Amino acid sequence: MLKIDATYGHATALGHLNRTFDASRVYGLKGPNGAGKSTLLQTLSGEVPPLEGTVSIDGTAPGSAEAAGSIISVADPVFLPDLTVGEHFTLLSRRTGVDFAEVHELWAIDHAILNSAVSDLSSGQRQRVYLAAQLYQPAKALLIDEPERHLDHTWTAFLAEELRHLAAEGRCIVLASHSPAIFDACDEVVEIS
């Protein structure tokens, strides 16, 4: 269970939220650009401390050693420039214990993509690779910033289905989006203004 009763922002307050995000549910954060959706996700993950108040996952501060591995934060894709896609997955598999073979099939990450440098991929392929690498790691909560970015309608619809599947496995998913298809997959949409 992810709880927040805090004022969030960087130097100045963008908003205050007092709520609980439960396991097995998908929550969408909806609002205009600049409303604080990304900052709220960063506060929930422990990347940005609240200006005042508290954030916890199962009673533990998200940035603490006790909470390590409890939250996966999915924002802008980051890749090591000298590795192929396959090498990225090999390293990630060693670190997490996840066998990504089925994930590769789900996200149409074939041998050509696995043998490619990330810099050689289209923006849509890069986003699919990044989501495939991040969404299936063991964690209680997934915090995702605009996951539909660079995906076409077909892949956005697939992502919406996968979010429901991941929530059904017991994960708490909180995401910021602008996509109606993604919001349709949410159990609840929270307006941020």
Short mmCIF file of C-alpha atoms in Angstrom, two decimals:
data_model
loop_
_atom_site.label_atom_id
_atom_site.label_comp_id
_atom_site.label_asym_id
_atom_site.label_seq_id
_atom_site.Cartn_x
_atom_site.Cartn_y
_atom_site.Cartn_z
CA MET A 1 0.00 0.00 0.00
CA LEU A 2 1.38 3.38 -1.07
CA LYS A 3 0.30 6.31 1.12
CA ILE A 4 0.84 10.03 0.76
CA ASP A 5 -0.17 12.92 2.98
CA ALA A 6 2.17 15.54 1.68
CA THR A 7 2.74 18.76 -0.14
CA TYR A 8 4.82 18.08 -3.22
CA GLY A 9 6.88 20.26 -5.51
CA HIS A 10 10.49 21.26 -6.03
CA ALA A 11 11.17 24.73 -4.61
CA THR A 12 7.51 25.75 -4.42
CA ALA A 13 4.37 23.74 -3.74
CA LEU A 14 2.55 22.29 -6.74
CA GLY A 15 -0.13 20.60 -4.69
CA HIS A 16 -1.10 18.57 -1.65
CA LEU A 17 -2.44 15.04 -1.74
CA ASN A 18 -3.78 12.88 1.07
CA ARG A 19 -4.68 9.41 -0.17
CA THR A 20 -3.86 5.75 -0.30
CA PHE A 21 -3.03 3.85 -3.47
CA ASP A 22 -3.95 0.18 -2.98
CA ALA A 23 -2.41 -2.97 -4.40
CA SER A 24 -4.09 -4.63 -7.39
CA ARG A 25 -5.32 -1.32 -8.79
CA VAL A 26 -4.33 1.08 -11.55
CA TYR A 27 -4.51 4.82 -10.82
CA GLY A 28 -4.20 7.48 -13.49
CA LEU A 29 -2.98 11.01 -12.80
CA LYS A 30 -4.64 13.39 -15.22
CA GLY A 31 -3.99 17.07 -15.71
CA PRO A 32 -2.45 19.67 -17.98
CA ASN A 33 1.28 19.87 -18.62
CA GLY A 34 3.00 21.55 -15.70
CA ALA A 35 0.31 20.56 -13.19
CA GLY A 36 2.75 18.43 -11.16
CA LYS A 37 1.98 14.87 -12.27
CA SER A 38 5.64 13.97 -12.84
CA THR A 39 6.71 15.68 -9.62
CA LEU A 40 4.03 13.76 -7.70
CA LEU A 41 5.37 10.49 -9.15
CA GLN A 42 8.90 11.50 -8.15
CA THR A 43 7.66 12.27 -4.63
CA LEU A 44 5.86 8.92 -4.39
CA SER A 45 9.05 7.12 -5.46
CA GLY A 46 11.26 8.95 -2.97
CA GLU A 47 13.29 10.67 -5.72
CA VAL A 48 12.02 14.10 -4.60
CA PRO A 49 11.27 14.56 -0.89
CA PRO A 50 7.90 16.09 -0.02
CA LEU A 51 7.99 19.75 0.94
CA GLU A 52 6.05 18.72 4.03
CA GLY A 53 4.23 15.60 5.11
CA THR A 54 4.92 11.92 4.57
CA VAL A 55 5.01 9.25 1.88
CA SER A 56 5.24 5.53 2.67
CA ILE A 57 5.02 2.11 1.09
CA ASP A 58 3.78 -0.44 3.60
CA GLY A 59 4.77 1.94 6.40
CA THR A 60 8.32 2.56 5.13
CA ALA A 61 9.71 5.69 3.49
CA PRO A 62 10.13 4.96 -0.26
CA GLY A 63 13.72 6.23 -0.42
CA SER A 64 14.88 4.14 2.55
CA ALA A 65 17.02 1.01 2.47
CA GLU A 66 14.07 -1.00 3.83
CA ALA A 67 11.96 -0.04 0.80
CA ALA A 68 14.67 -0.81 -1.78
CA GLY A 69 13.16 -2.73 -4.67
CA SER A 70 9.58 -2.05 -3.56
CA ILE A 71 9.01 0.64 -6.17
CA ILE A 72 9.94 0.72 -9.84
CA SER A 73 9.88 4.23 -11.30
CA VAL A 74 9.42 4.29 -15.08
CA ALA A 75 10.03 7.68 -16.67
CA ASP A 76 12.46 8.65 -19.43
CA PRO A 77 14.29 5.68 -20.97
CA VAL A 78 17.93 5.40 -20.00
CA PHE A 79 20.24 2.92 -21.72
CA LEU A 80 23.97 2.25 -21.62
CA PRO A 81 25.22 3.50 -25.00
CA ASP A 82 27.70 0.71 -25.79
CA LEU A 83 25.37 -2.24 -25.19
CA THR A 84 22.92 -3.99 -27.48
CA VAL A 85 19.31 -4.37 -26.42
CA GLY A 86 19.99 -8.04 -25.65
CA GLU A 87 22.95 -7.14 -23.45
CA HIS A 88 20.74 -4.74 -21.52
CA PHE A 89 18.23 -7.51 -20.88
CA THR A 90 21.01 -9.95 -19.86
CA LEU A 91 22.32 -7.50 -17.24
CA LEU A 92 18.82 -6.75 -16.00
CA SER A 93 17.99 -10.46 -15.79
CA ARG A 94 21.09 -11.10 -13.69
CA ARG A 95 20.17 -8.26 -11.34
CA THR A 96 16.45 -9.05 -10.99
CA GLY A 97 16.19 -12.77 -11.66
CA VAL A 98 13.51 -12.15 -14.30
CA ASP A 99 13.53 -14.39 -17.39
CA PHE A 100 12.63 -11.95 -20.14
CA ALA A 101 12.07 -14.52 -22.94
CA GLU A 102 8.27 -14.36 -22.63
CA VAL A 103 8.39 -10.58 -22.23
CA HIS A 104 10.34 -10.29 -25.48
CA GLU A 105 7.64 -12.25 -27.23
CA LEU A 106 4.83 -10.16 -25.69
CA TRP A 107 6.44 -6.89 -26.82
CA ALA A 108 7.63 -8.18 -30.25
CA ILE A 109 11.28 -7.75 -29.34
CA ASP A 110 12.76 -10.10 -31.91
CA HIS A 111 16.37 -11.16 -32.60
CA ALA A 112 16.94 -8.17 -34.88
CA ILE A 113 15.99 -5.78 -32.06
CA LEU A 114 17.91 -7.76 -29.43
CA ASN A 115 21.07 -7.57 -31.56
CA SER A 116 20.69 -3.84 -32.23
CA ALA A 117 22.18 -0.88 -30.44
CA VAL A 118 19.47 1.11 -28.70
CA SER A 119 20.51 4.17 -30.73
CA ASP A 120 19.55 2.29 -33.93
CA LEU A 121 15.94 1.75 -32.81
CA SER A 122 12.96 3.93 -33.66
CA SER A 123 11.43 5.90 -30.79
CA GLY A 124 8.52 3.45 -30.63
CA GLN A 125 10.85 0.45 -30.50
CA ARG A 126 12.92 2.15 -27.76
CA GLN A 127 9.79 2.76 -25.71
CA ARG A 128 8.65 -0.86 -26.10
CA VAL A 129 12.09 -2.11 -25.04
CA TYR A 130 12.12 0.22 -22.04
CA LEU A 131 8.62 -0.76 -20.89
CA ALA A 132 9.43 -4.46 -21.35
CA ALA A 133 12.58 -4.02 -19.26
CA GLN A 134 10.90 -2.07 -16.45
CA LEU A 135 7.32 -3.28 -16.00
CA TYR A 136 8.06 -6.91 -15.16
CA GLN A 137 10.67 -6.42 -12.45
CA PRO A 138 9.54 -7.61 -9.02
CA ALA A 139 8.10 -4.65 -7.12
CA LYS A 140 5.04 -3.78 -5.06
CA ALA A 141 4.43 -0.51 -6.90
CA LEU A 142 5.00 0.75 -10.43
CA LEU A 143 5.13 4.52 -10.93
CA ILE A 144 4.97 5.32 -14.63
CA ASP A 145 5.27 8.69 -16.37
CA GLU A 146 3.49 8.84 -19.74
CA PRO A 147 4.06 5.20 -20.73
CA GLU A 148 2.21 5.67 -24.02
CA ARG A 149 4.86 8.11 -25.25
CA HIS A 150 6.04 7.13 -28.76
CA LEU A 151 3.63 4.17 -28.97
CA ASP A 152 1.07 3.85 -31.76
CA HIS A 153 -2.60 3.05 -31.04
CA THR A 154 -2.05 -0.72 -31.22
CA TRP A 155 0.81 -0.70 -28.72
CA THR A 156 -1.01 1.76 -26.45
CA ALA A 157 -4.00 -0.62 -26.35
CA PHE A 158 -1.64 -3.52 -25.59
CA LEU A 159 0.00 -1.50 -22.81
CA ALA A 160 -3.43 -0.80 -21.28
CA GLU A 161 -4.12 -4.55 -21.19
CA GLU A 162 -0.73 -5.27 -19.64
CA LEU A 163 -1.30 -2.67 -16.92
CA ARG A 164 -4.52 -4.48 -15.94
CA HIS A 165 -2.65 -7.81 -15.97
CA LEU A 166 0.16 -6.44 -13.77
CA ALA A 167 -2.37 -4.99 -11.31
CA ALA A 168 -4.15 -8.35 -11.18
CA GLU A 169 -0.84 -9.83 -9.99
CA GLY A 170 -1.08 -7.59 -6.91
CA ARG A 171 0.88 -4.52 -7.93
CA CYS A 172 -0.11 -0.95 -7.22
CA ILE A 173 0.24 1.07 -10.43
CA VAL A 174 0.19 4.87 -10.46
CA LEU A 175 0.74 6.55 -13.81
CA ALA A 176 0.62 9.97 -15.40
CA SER A 177 -0.88 10.04 -18.87
CA HIS A 178 -2.69 12.00 -21.53
CA SER A 179 -4.13 8.93 -23.28
CA PRO A 180 -7.85 8.11 -23.11
CA ALA A 181 -7.01 4.43 -23.78
CA ILE A 182 -4.70 4.34 -20.76
CA PHE A 183 -7.25 6.13 -18.56
CA ASP A 184 -9.87 3.54 -19.62
CA ALA A 185 -7.61 0.85 -18.10
CA CYS A 186 -7.48 2.68 -14.76
CA ASP A 187 -9.58 1.77 -11.76
CA GLU A 188 -9.51 5.42 -10.76
CA VAL A 189 -8.38 8.67 -12.38
CA VAL A 190 -7.08 11.40 -10.07
CA GLU A 191 -7.33 14.96 -11.41
CA ILE A 192 -4.20 17.03 -10.79
CA SER A 193 -4.56 20.75 -11.48
#
